[in-house]
The first five atom37 places (N, CA, C, CB, O) and aatype in JSON, in Angstrom:
{
  "aatype": [13, 18, 19, 19, 3, 6, 7, 2, 13, 3, 19, 13, 19, 5, 1, 7, 0, 2, 14, 14, 7, 11, 19, 4, 6, 18, 7, 14, 7, 3, 10, 13, 7, 6, 10, 0, 10, 12, 18, 2, 0, 14, 1, 5, 0, 16, 19, 11, 0, 16, 15, 0, 7, 11, 10, 17, 0, 10, 3, 1, 6, 15, 13, 5, 12, 12, 10, 4, 15, 0, 6, 2, 9, 11, 11, 15, 16, 18, 6, 6, 13, 10, 0, 2, 19, 6, 10, 13, 15, 8, 12, 16, 1, 18, 6, 10, 0, 1, 10, 15],
  "atom_mask": [
    [1, 1, 1, 1, 1],
    [1, 1, 1, 1, 1],
    [1, 1, 1, 1, 1],
    [1, 1, 1, 1, 1],
    [1, 1, 1, 1, 1],
    [1, 1, 1, 1, 1],
    [1, 1, 1, 0, 1],
    [1, 1, 1, 1, 1],
    [1, 1, 1, 1, 1],
    [1, 1, 1, 1, 1],
    [1, 1, 1, 1, 1],
    [1, 1, 1, 1, 1],
    [1, 1, 1, 1, 1],
    [1, 1, 1, 1, 1],
    [1, 1, 1, 1, 1],
    [1, 1, 1, 0, 1],
    [1, 1, 1, 1, 1],
    [1, 1, 1, 1, 1],
    [1, 1, 1, 1, 1],
    [1, 1, 1, 1, 1],
    [1, 1, 1, 0, 1],
    [1, 1, 1, 1, 1],
    [1, 1, 1, 1, 1],
    [1, 1, 1, 1, 1],
    [1, 1, 1, 1, 1],
    [1, 1, 1, 1, 1],
    [1, 1, 1, 0, 1],
    [1, 1, 1, 1, 1],
    [1, 1, 1, 0, 1],
    [1, 1, 1, 1, 1],
    [1, 1, 1, 1, 1],
    [1, 1, 1, 1, 1],
    [1, 1, 1, 0, 1],
    [1, 1, 1, 1, 1],
    [1, 1, 1, 1, 1],
    [1, 1, 1, 1, 1],
    [1, 1, 1, 1, 1],
    [1, 1, 1, 1, 1],
    [1, 1, 1, 1, 1],
    [1, 1, 1, 1, 1],
    [1, 1, 1, 1, 1],
    [1, 1, 1, 1, 1],
    [1, 1, 1, 1, 1],
    [1, 1, 1, 1, 1],
    [1, 1, 1, 1, 1],
    [1, 1, 1, 1, 1],
    [1, 1, 1, 1, 1],
    [1, 1, 1, 1, 1],
    [1, 1, 1, 1, 1],
    [1, 1, 1, 1, 1],
    [1, 1, 1, 1, 1],
    [1, 1, 1, 1, 1],
    [1, 1, 1, 0, 1],
    [1, 1, 1, 1, 1],
    [1, 1, 1, 1, 1],
    [1, 1, 1, 1, 1],
    [1, 1, 1, 1, 1],
    [1, 1, 1, 1, 1],
    [1, 1, 1, 1, 1],
    [1, 1, 1, 1, 1],
    [1, 1, 1, 1, 1],
    [1, 1, 1, 1, 1],
    [1, 1, 1, 1, 1],
    [1, 1, 1, 1, 1],
    [1, 1, 1, 1, 1],
    [1, 1, 1, 1, 1],
    [1, 1, 1, 1, 1],
    [1, 1, 1, 1, 1],
    [1, 1, 1, 1, 1],
    [1, 1, 1, 1, 1],
    [1, 1, 1, 1, 1],
    [1, 1, 1, 1, 1],
    [1, 1, 1, 1, 1],
    [1, 1, 1, 1, 1],
    [1, 1, 1, 1, 1],
    [1, 1, 1, 1, 1],
    [1, 1, 1, 1, 1],
    [1, 1, 1, 1, 1],
    [1, 1, 1, 1, 1],
    [1, 1, 1, 1, 1],
    [1, 1, 1, 1, 1],
    [1, 1, 1, 1, 1],
    [1, 1, 1, 1, 1],
    [1, 1, 1, 1, 1],
    [1, 1, 1, 1, 1],
    [1, 1, 1, 1, 1],
    [1, 1, 1, 1, 1],
    [1, 1, 1, 1, 1],
    [1, 1, 1, 1, 1],
    [1, 1, 1, 1, 1],
    [1, 1, 1, 1, 1],
    [1, 1, 1, 1, 1],
    [1, 1, 1, 1, 1],
    [1, 1, 1, 1, 1],
    [1, 1, 1, 1, 1],
    [1, 1, 1, 1, 1],
    [1, 1, 1, 1, 1],
    [1, 1, 1, 1, 1],
    [1, 1, 1, 1, 1],
    [1, 1, 1, 1, 1]
  ],
  "atom_positions": [
    [[-71.3, 163.22, -67.68], [-69.69, 163.22, -67.8], [-69.64, 164.18, -69.07], [-68.89, 161.51, -68.09], [-70.54, 164.14, -69.91]],
    [[-68.66, 164.97, -69.18], [-68.57, 165.86, -70.28], [-67.03, 165.93, -70.65], [-69.21, 167.29, -69.91], [-66.13, 165.91, -69.82]],
    [[-66.87, 166.03, -72.01], [-65.42, 166.33, -72.51], [-65.64, 167.58, -73.24], [-64.71, 165.15, -73.48], [-66.65, 167.75, -73.93]],
    [[-64.58, 168.58, -73.08], [-64.69, 169.67, -73.79], [-63.96, 169.68, -75.17], [-64.26, 170.68, -72.99], [-62.75, 169.49, -75.29]],
    [[-64.77, 169.91, -76.13], [-64.12, 169.86, -77.6], [-63.72, 171.13, -77.92], [-65.07, 169.38, -78.76], [-62.59, 171.24, -78.4]],
    [[-64.47, 172.26, -77.72], [-64.12, 173.7, -77.95], [-64.48, 174.56, -76.83], [-64.78, 174.24, -79.17], [-65.33, 174.21, -76.01]],
    [[-63.82, 175.77, -76.77], [-64.24, 176.71, -75.72], [-63.56, 176.57, -74.47], [0.0, 0.0, 0.0], [-62.73, 175.69, -74.25]],
    [[-63.92, 177.5, -73.61], [-63.35, 177.62, -72.25], [-64.35, 177.74, -71.31], [-62.45, 178.74, -72.09], [-65.37, 178.38, -71.55]],
    [[-64.13, 177.12, -70.15], [-65.05, 177.05, -69.06], [-64.45, 177.37, -67.72], [-65.64, 175.73, -69.02], [-63.27, 177.07, -67.5]],
    [[-65.18, 177.97, -66.83], [-64.83, 178.38, -65.54], [-65.44, 177.45, -64.58], [-65.22, 179.79, -65.28], [-66.57, 177.02, -64.84]],
    [[-64.75, 177.03, -63.33], [-65.39, 175.91, -62.47], [-65.38, 176.77, -61.21], [-64.52, 174.34, -62.35], [-64.43, 177.46, -60.84]],
    [[-66.62, 176.63, -60.56], [-66.88, 177.4, -59.31], [-67.27, 176.36, -58.23], [-68.07, 178.53, -59.51], [-67.84, 175.31, -58.53]],
    [[-66.97, 176.66, -57.14], [-67.11, 175.73, -55.91], [-67.48, 176.56, -54.83], [-65.81, 174.91, -55.54], [-66.82, 177.56, -54.52]],
    [[-68.73, 176.12, -54.1], [-69.16, 176.99, -52.93], [-68.44, 176.23, -51.79], [-70.89, 177.13, -52.71], [-68.32, 175.01, -51.94]],
    [[-67.96, 176.79, -50.71], [-67.31, 176.12, -49.58], [-68.02, 176.92, -48.35], [-65.54, 176.24, -49.64], [-67.82, 178.13, -48.18]],
    [[-68.86, 176.18, -47.51], [-69.34, 176.8, -46.39], [-70.43, 177.86, -46.77], [0.0, 0.0, 0.0], [-71.2, 177.65, -47.71]],
    [[-70.47, 178.89, -46.1], [-71.46, 179.89, -46.31], [-70.95, 181.05, -47.27], [-71.87, 180.45, -44.94], [-71.67, 182.01, -47.51]],
    [[-69.67, 180.92, -47.84], [-69.07, 181.62, -48.66], [-69.65, 181.61, -50.07], [-67.83, 181.25, -48.59], [-70.04, 180.54, -50.54]],
    [[-69.72, 182.72, -50.75], [-70.21, 182.61, -52.19], [-69.32, 181.64, -52.83], [-70.19, 184.01, -52.99], [-68.25, 181.25, -52.35]],
    [[-69.89, 181.2, -54.12], [-69.03, 180.28, -54.81], [-67.72, 181.02, -55.43], [-69.88, 179.57, -55.95], [-67.8, 182.11, -55.98]],
    [[-66.44, 180.26, -55.27], [-65.38, 180.85, -55.73], [-64.69, 180.03, -57.04], [0.0, 0.0, 0.0], [-64.8, 178.8, -57.12]],
    [[-64.07, 180.73, -57.94], [-63.53, 180.02, -59.13], [-62.29, 179.22, -58.67], [-63.14, 181.05, -60.31], [-61.41, 179.77, -58.0]],
    [[-62.23, 177.94, -59.02], [-61.22, 177.15, -58.55], [-60.34, 176.62, -59.67], [-61.79, 176.08, -57.78], [-59.18, 176.27, -59.42]],
    [[-60.86, 176.56, -60.88], [-60.04, 176.18, -62.12], [-60.73, 176.49, -63.42], [-59.73, 174.67, -62.12], [-61.88, 176.95, -63.41]],
    [[-60.09, 176.27, -64.49], [-60.6, 176.53, -65.82], [-60.46, 175.27, -66.61], [-59.87, 177.72, -66.5], [-59.55, 174.47, -66.38]],
    [[-61.45, 175.06, -67.64], [-61.3, 173.94, -68.47], [-61.26, 174.43, -70.0], [-62.47, 172.92, -68.18], [-61.9, 175.4, -70.4]],
    [[-60.48, 173.68, -70.75], [-60.37, 174.04, -72.17], [-60.47, 172.74, -72.9], [0.0, 0.0, 0.0], [-60.75, 171.69, -72.33]],
    [[-60.21, 172.86, -74.27], [-60.25, 171.49, -75.09], [-59.51, 170.4, -74.53], [-59.71, 171.65, -76.48], [-58.42, 170.57, -73.99]],
    [[-60.04, 169.35, -74.63], [-59.42, 168.15, -74.13], [-59.69, 167.8, -72.55], [0.0, 0.0, 0.0], [-59.51, 166.66, -72.12]],
    [[-60.12, 168.87, -71.75], [-60.47, 168.59, -70.49], [-61.77, 167.85, -70.18], [-60.45, 169.73, -69.88], [-62.6, 167.82, -71.09]],
    [[-62.04, 167.29, -69.12], [-63.22, 166.48, -68.91], [-63.73, 166.92, -67.33], [-62.82, 164.74, -69.11], [-62.95, 167.36, -66.48]],
    [[-64.97, 166.73, -67.15], [-65.64, 166.95, -65.78], [-66.86, 166.15, -65.68], [-66.02, 168.42, -65.51], [-67.42, 165.69, -66.67]],
    [[-67.3, 165.97, -64.37], [-68.69, 165.41, -64.15], [-68.36, 163.84, -63.8], [0.0, 0.0, 0.0], [-69.33, 163.13, -63.52]],
    [[-67.18, 163.3, -63.79], [-66.99, 161.97, -63.41], [-67.34, 161.53, -61.98], [-65.67, 161.69, -63.65], [-67.97, 160.52, -61.69]],
    [[-66.83, 162.47, -61.11], [-67.19, 162.05, -59.71], [-68.62, 161.88, -59.35], [-66.67, 163.0, -58.8], [-68.99, 160.93, -58.66]],
    [[-69.36, 162.7, -59.76], [-70.97, 162.57, -59.41], [-71.37, 161.18, -60.13], [-72.01, 164.0, -60.09], [-72.22, 160.48, -59.58]],
    [[-70.84, 160.81, -61.2], [-71.32, 159.45, -61.74], [-70.57, 158.21, -61.15], [-71.15, 159.43, -63.31], [-71.08, 157.09, -61.1]],
    [[-69.36, 158.49, -60.74], [-68.57, 157.21, -60.16], [-69.08, 156.98, -58.72], [-66.86, 157.44, -60.12], [-69.12, 155.81, -58.32]],
    [[-69.49, 158.01, -57.88], [-70.1, 157.99, -56.5], [-71.42, 158.25, -56.39], [-69.52, 158.85, -55.68], [-71.88, 158.44, -55.26]],
    [[-72.19, 158.3, -57.46], [-73.67, 158.51, -57.46], [-73.9, 159.69, -56.44], [-74.52, 157.12, -57.01], [-74.75, 159.56, -55.56]],
    [[-73.22, 160.71, -56.53], [-73.53, 161.9, -55.66], [-73.74, 163.11, -56.38], [-72.46, 162.16, -54.7], [-73.34, 163.22, -57.54]],
    [[-74.44, 164.18, -55.69], [-74.75, 165.28, -56.31], [-73.56, 166.01, -56.75], [-75.55, 166.02, -55.54], [-72.51, 165.86, -56.12]],
    [[-73.63, 166.82, -57.82], [-72.42, 167.61, -58.38], [-71.98, 168.49, -57.09], [-72.84, 168.62, -59.81], [-72.74, 168.82, -56.18]],
    [[-70.6, 168.82, -57.19], [-69.92, 169.69, -56.35], [-69.45, 170.86, -56.83], [-68.96, 169.12, -55.84], [-68.7, 171.56, -56.14]],
    [[-69.82, 171.2, -58.02], [-69.17, 172.33, -58.72], [-70.23, 172.87, -59.77], [-67.76, 171.86, -59.46], [-71.15, 172.15, -60.16]],
    [[-70.06, 174.13, -60.18], [-70.78, 174.72, -61.08], [-69.87, 174.99, -62.34], [-71.39, 175.93, -60.49], [-68.79, 175.53, -62.08]],
    [[-70.11, 174.71, -63.57], [-69.3, 174.95, -64.67], [-70.03, 175.89, -65.61], [-68.92, 173.67, -65.33], [-71.16, 175.61, -66.02]],
    [[-69.34, 177.09, -66.0], [-69.85, 178.12, -66.71], [-68.99, 178.37, -67.89], [-69.99, 179.27, -65.89], [-67.78, 178.5, -67.76]],
    [[-69.59, 178.45, -69.06], [-68.98, 178.72, -70.29], [-68.39, 180.23, -70.22], [-70.05, 178.5, -71.48], [-69.08, 181.12, -69.72]],
    [[-67.13, 180.47, -70.71], [-66.66, 181.84, -70.73], [-66.45, 182.1, -72.3], [-65.26, 182.05, -69.79], [-65.84, 183.12, -72.63]],
    [[-66.89, 181.28, -73.21], [-66.83, 181.61, -74.52], [-67.53, 180.51, -75.25], [-65.43, 181.84, -74.96], [-67.66, 179.42, -74.69]],
    [[-68.0, 180.72, -76.52], [-68.71, 179.59, -77.24], [-68.0, 178.39, -77.22], [-68.97, 179.88, -78.63], [-66.78, 178.39, -77.33]],
    [[-68.73, 177.23, -77.06], [-67.98, 176.08, -76.92], [-68.77, 174.75, -77.33], [0.0, 0.0, 0.0], [-69.97, 174.89, -77.52]],
    [[-68.2, 173.43, -77.5], [-68.83, 172.4, -77.75], [-68.32, 171.34, -76.73], [-68.69, 172.08, -79.14], [-67.14, 171.24, -76.41]],
    [[-69.31, 170.59, -76.24], [-69.1, 169.61, -75.13], [-69.59, 168.2, -75.8], [-70.02, 170.06, -73.68], [-70.49, 168.18, -76.64]],
    [[-69.04, 167.23, -75.44], [-69.48, 165.84, -75.65], [-69.87, 165.17, -74.31], [-68.35, 165.02, -76.34], [-69.06, 165.1, -73.39]],
    [[-71.02, 164.71, -74.23], [-71.72, 164.24, -73.14], [-72.02, 162.73, -73.14], [-72.91, 164.98, -73.04], [-72.47, 162.17, -74.15]],
    [[-71.76, 162.1, -71.98], [-71.83, 160.7, -71.93], [-72.91, 160.38, -70.6], [-70.23, 160.06, -71.74], [-72.72, 160.86, -69.49]],
    [[-73.79, 159.71, -70.85], [-74.9, 159.61, -69.65], [-74.24, 158.61, -68.62], [-76.53, 158.97, -70.21], [-73.13, 158.11, -68.79]],
    [[-75.0, 158.39, -67.61], [-74.53, 157.61, -66.39], [-74.26, 156.02, -66.81], [-75.73, 157.72, -65.16], [-73.23, 155.44, -66.47]],
    [[-75.23, 155.43, -67.55], [-75.23, 154.18, -68.04], [-74.05, 153.82, -68.8], [-76.34, 154.0, -68.77], [-73.31, 152.88, -68.52]],
    [[-73.87, 154.78, -70.0], [-72.56, 154.56, -70.72], [-71.33, 154.82, -70.02], [-72.51, 155.35, -71.86], [-70.34, 154.13, -70.27]],
    [[-71.3, 155.74, -69.17], [-70.02, 156.08, -68.44], [-69.59, 154.8, -67.52], [-70.26, 157.47, -67.48], [-68.42, 154.42, -67.47]],
    [[-70.67, 154.16, -66.77], [-70.35, 152.99, -65.88], [-70.17, 151.81, -66.89], [-71.55, 152.68, -64.73], [-69.62, 150.83, -66.4]],
    [[-70.52, 151.72, -68.15], [-70.19, 150.56, -69.0], [-68.61, 150.8, -69.5], [-71.31, 150.45, -70.32], [-67.77, 149.91, -69.65]],
    [[-68.44, 152.04, -69.7], [-66.93, 152.3, -70.1], [-65.98, 151.93, -68.99], [-66.67, 153.85, -70.46], [-64.95, 151.28, -69.19]],
    [[-66.36, 152.36, -67.85], [-65.63, 152.03, -66.52], [-65.43, 150.38, -66.56], [-66.61, 152.55, -65.09], [-64.32, 149.84, -66.54]],
    [[-66.53, 149.78, -66.62], [-66.36, 148.22, -66.44], [-65.54, 147.71, -67.46], [-67.68, 147.41, -66.48], [-64.63, 146.93, -67.17]],
    [[-65.79, 148.11, -68.79], [-65.08, 147.54, -69.93], [-63.45, 147.72, -69.72], [-65.62, 148.28, -71.3], [-62.64, 146.81, -69.9]],
    [[-63.16, 148.84, -69.37], [-61.83, 149.33, -69.1], [-61.22, 148.43, -67.95], [-61.86, 150.91, -68.69], [-60.1, 147.93, -68.07]],
    [[-61.91, 148.26, -67.01], [-61.48, 147.42, -65.74], [-61.26, 146.06, -66.28], [-62.62, 147.38, -64.5], [-60.24, 145.44, -65.98]],
    [[-62.16, 145.57, -67.06], [-62.12, 144.12, -67.55], [-60.99, 144.04, -68.46], [-63.47, 143.64, -68.3], [-60.28, 143.04, -68.4]],
    [[-60.68, 145.07, -69.38], [-59.44, 144.88, -70.28], [-58.06, 145.03, -69.34], [-59.46, 146.09, -71.55], [-57.08, 144.34, -69.62]],
    [[-58.03, 145.78, -68.43], [-56.88, 145.97, -67.51], [-56.76, 144.61, -66.76], [-57.11, 147.24, -66.46], [-55.63, 144.12, -66.7]],
    [[-57.68, 144.02, -66.25], [-57.56, 142.74, -65.48], [-57.03, 141.69, -66.44], [-58.98, 142.27, -64.84], [-56.05, 141.03, -66.09]],
    [[-57.6, 141.49, -67.63], [-57.25, 140.52, -68.47], [-55.73, 140.63, -69.01], [-58.24, 140.55, -69.55], [-55.11, 139.62, -69.33]],
    [[-55.21, 141.83, -69.06], [-53.96, 142.33, -69.42], [-53.04, 141.76, -68.35], [-53.95, 143.89, -69.52], [-52.07, 141.07, -68.64]],
    [[-53.42, 142.12, -66.97], [-52.63, 141.61, -65.88], [-52.51, 140.06, -65.8], [-53.22, 142.11, -64.62], [-51.42, 139.49, -65.7]],
    [[-53.78, 139.39, -65.85], [-53.7, 137.88, -65.93], [-52.8, 137.3, -67.12], [-55.16, 137.32, -66.1], [-52.11, 136.3, -66.92]],
    [[-52.82, 137.84, -68.18], [-52.01, 137.36, -69.22], [-50.6, 137.42, -68.91], [-52.25, 138.05, -70.39], [-49.86, 136.46, -69.11]],
    [[-50.16, 138.7, -68.35], [-48.9, 138.97, -68.03], [-48.34, 138.01, -67.01], [-48.84, 140.29, -67.61], [-47.27, 137.42, -67.17]],
    [[-49.2, 137.86, -65.82], [-48.69, 136.75, -64.77], [-48.68, 135.35, -65.32], [-49.61, 136.71, -63.46], [-47.87, 134.54, -64.87]],
    [[-49.51, 135.03, -66.25], [-49.48, 133.69, -66.82], [-48.14, 133.31, -67.44], [-50.54, 133.57, -67.85], [-47.75, 132.15, -67.5]],
    [[-47.46, 134.34, -67.9], [-46.2, 134.3, -68.65], [-45.02, 134.48, -67.73], [-46.19, 135.37, -69.72], [-43.9, 134.54, -68.23]],
    [[-45.19, 134.57, -66.4], [-44.2, 134.77, -65.31], [-43.89, 133.32, -64.85], [-44.77, 135.73, -64.06], [-44.8, 132.7, -64.3]],
    [[-42.67, 132.72, -65.02], [-42.37, 131.46, -64.56], [-42.63, 131.13, -63.12], [-41.08, 131.25, -64.83], [-42.99, 130.01, -62.77]],
    [[-42.45, 132.2, -62.23], [-42.85, 131.89, -60.95], [-44.23, 131.53, -60.58], [-42.52, 132.86, -60.25], [-44.53, 130.86, -59.59]],
    [[-45.1, 132.02, -61.48], [-46.6, 131.79, -61.29], [-47.07, 130.62, -62.22], [-47.45, 133.16, -61.66], [-48.27, 130.38, -62.27]],
    [[-46.3, 129.96, -62.85], [-46.58, 129.06, -63.85], [-47.4, 127.84, -63.31], [-45.3, 128.64, -64.49], [-48.13, 127.18, -64.05]],
    [[-47.26, 127.59, -62.07], [-48.03, 126.48, -61.55], [-49.38, 126.84, -61.05], [-47.31, 125.84, -60.5], [-50.12, 125.95, -60.64]],
    [[-49.75, 128.09, -61.06], [-51.02, 128.59, -60.67], [-52.17, 128.33, -61.76], [-50.85, 130.09, -60.38], [-51.98, 128.38, -62.98]],
    [[-53.45, 128.04, -61.09], [-54.44, 128.09, -62.05], [-55.01, 129.37, -62.44], [-55.39, 127.33, -61.66], [-54.72, 130.4, -61.83]],
    [[-55.91, 129.35, -63.55], [-56.39, 130.64, -64.02], [-57.18, 131.33, -62.86], [-57.3, 130.46, -65.31], [-57.05, 132.55, -62.72]],
    [[-57.89, 130.7, -62.11], [-58.54, 131.42, -60.98], [-57.58, 132.01, -60.01], [-59.45, 130.49, -60.24], [-57.8, 133.14, -59.56]],
    [[-56.52, 131.31, -59.65], [-55.56, 131.8, -58.82], [-54.95, 133.16, -59.41], [-54.51, 130.71, -58.62], [-54.78, 134.19, -58.75]],
    [[-54.65, 132.99, -60.76], [-54.09, 134.14, -61.43], [-55.04, 135.33, -61.45], [-53.7, 133.77, -62.85], [-54.63, 136.49, -61.35]],
    [[-56.38, 135.0, -61.59], [-57.31, 136.17, -61.68], [-57.34, 136.73, -60.22], [-58.86, 135.74, -62.23], [-57.44, 137.94, -60.03]],
    [[-57.25, 135.82, -59.17], [-57.18, 136.56, -57.73], [-56.12, 137.17, -57.57], [-57.27, 135.77, -56.56], [-56.22, 138.12, -56.79]],
    [[-54.85, 136.95, -58.11], [-53.7, 137.74, -57.99], [-53.5, 138.92, -58.64], [-52.78, 137.09, -58.27], [-52.73, 139.79, -58.23]],
    [[-54.29, 139.03, -59.85], [-54.41, 140.23, -60.64], [-55.12, 141.24, -60.01], [-55.01, 140.0, -61.85], [-55.29, 142.32, -60.59]]
  ]
}
């Protein structure tokens, strides 16, 4: 997983027997490589630098830990919200967790 800090990058994808074609450009603040990590799949595109640049990289294990942490935070936020809704006040923590 990569985050572009500086520079510009072109993205190429090959479809069928055709040569790879440019599909988009990345610049500062853009990110790529998440699909291969999320779905444990080979990369689907080639990214080439068009200027000097700097990327931040995150390995598979760190990326998956980040996703799990973000999901747990979101789930806790939903559970807390539901616990404060009068309609659900009779529900147990387990039931609220299932609902969230």
